[in-house]
PDB file of C-alpha atoms in Angstrom:
ATOM      1  CA  UNK A   1     128.958 143.460  70.816  1.00 46.00           C
ATOM      2  CA  UNK A   2     128.102 146.448  72.750  1.00 52.00           C
ATOM      3  CA  UNK A   3     124.426 144.724  72.223  1.00 56.00           C
ATOM      4  CA  UNK A   4     125.116 141.534  73.690  1.00 57.00           C
ATOM      5  CA  UNK A   5     126.352 143.688  76.858  1.00 67.00           C
ATOM      6  CA  UNK A   6     123.256 145.240  77.002  1.00 70.00           C
ATOM      7  CA  UNK A   7     121.040 142.332  76.793  1.00 71.00           C
ATOM      8  CA  UNK A   8     123.030 140.497  79.606  1.00 73.00           C
ATOM      9  CA  UNK A   9     122.620 143.208  81.772  1.00 72.00           C
ATOM     10  CA  UNK A  10     118.823 143.086  80.976  1.00 70.00           C
ATOM     11  CA  UNK A  11     118.873 139.690  81.549  1.00 70.00           C
ATOM     12  CA  UNK A  12     120.482 140.304  85.128  1.00 69.00           C
ATOM     13  CA  UNK A  13     117.421 142.910  85.535  1.00 67.00           C
ATOM     14  CA  UNK A  14     115.030 140.148  84.549  1.00 64.00           C
ATOM     15  CA  UNK A  15     116.400 137.888  87.046  1.00 65.00           C
ATOM     16  CA  UNK A  16     116.652 140.221  90.052  1.00 65.00           C
ATOM     17  CA  UNK A  17     113.614 140.049  92.454  1.00 65.00           C
ATOM     18  CA  UNK A  18     114.035 143.902  92.917  1.00 66.00           C
ATOM     19  CA  UNK A  19     112.279 145.671  89.865  1.00 65.00           C
ATOM     20  CA  UNK A  20     109.267 143.354  87.484  1.00 66.00           C
ATOM     21  CA  UNK A  21     110.623 143.839  84.217  1.00 66.00           C
ATOM     22  CA  UNK A  22     109.394 141.324  81.031  1.00 72.00           C
ATOM     23  CA  UNK A  23     112.089 139.349  79.138  1.00 72.00           C
ATOM     24  CA  UNK A  24     113.043 141.495  75.913  1.00 71.00           C
ATOM     25  CA  UNK A  25     112.530 140.476  72.175  1.00 79.00           C
ATOM     26  CA  UNK A  26     115.513 139.539  70.330  1.00 76.00           C
ATOM     27  CA  UNK A  27     116.857 139.174  66.977  1.00 76.00           C
ATOM     28  CA  UNK A  28     119.685 138.363  65.386  1.00 76.00           C
ATOM     29  CA  UNK A  29     120.545 139.270  61.431  1.00 72.00           C
ATOM     30  CA  UNK A  30     123.661 137.158  60.037  1.00 79.00           C
ATOM     31  CA  UNK A  31     124.668 139.727  57.115  1.00 80.00           C
ATOM     32  CA  UNK A  32     123.852 142.429  58.873  1.00 72.00           C
ATOM     33  CA  UNK A  33     127.246 145.202  58.441  1.00 80.00           C
ATOM     34  CA  UNK A  34     128.138 148.318  59.394  1.00 81.00           C
ATOM     35  CA  UNK A  35     130.741 150.656  59.111  1.00 84.00           C
ATOM     36  CA  UNK A  36     132.550 151.741  62.291  1.00 78.00           C
ATOM     37  CA  UNK A  37     133.631 155.617  62.230  1.00 86.00           C
ATOM     38  CA  UNK A  38     136.017 154.945  64.760  1.00 86.00           C
ATOM     39  CA  UNK A  39     139.876 154.554  64.413  1.00 84.00           C
ATOM     40  CA  UNK A  40     141.884 151.936  66.577  1.00 78.00           C
ATOM     41  CA  UNK A  41     145.411 151.482  67.431  1.00 80.00           C
ATOM     42  CA  UNK A  42     146.326 148.069  67.034  1.00 79.00           C
ATOM     43  CA  UNK A  43     149.159 146.845  69.545  1.00 80.00           C
ATOM     44  CA  UNK A  44     151.274 144.178  68.123  1.00 83.00           C
ATOM     45  CA  UNK A  45     154.510 142.391  69.979  1.00 83.00           C
ATOM     46  CA  UNK A  46     157.852 142.418  67.805  1.00 82.00           C
ATOM     47  CA  UNK A  47     159.964 139.397  68.151  1.00 80.00           C
ATOM     48  CA  UNK A  48     161.924 140.774  71.098  1.00 79.00           C
ATOM     49  CA  UNK A  49     158.374 140.780  72.820  1.00 75.00           C
ATOM     50  CA  UNK A  50     158.499 144.765  72.491  1.00 74.00           C
ATOM     51  CA  UNK A  51     155.178 147.244  72.076  1.00 69.00           C
ATOM     52  CA  UNK A  52     154.957 148.456  68.574  1.00 62.00           C
TER      53      UNK A  52
END
């Protein structure tokens, strides 16, 4: 998802009138998978609405 944020920022720059830039070329590949080397903490609520 990080790529989409960069794309949106680039589109904003394309539409600004301060710095002339060209529209980026982009391709989306559906079957691309990658392993994320980071760990994440999953936060959920129990039945008493306490964070676990």
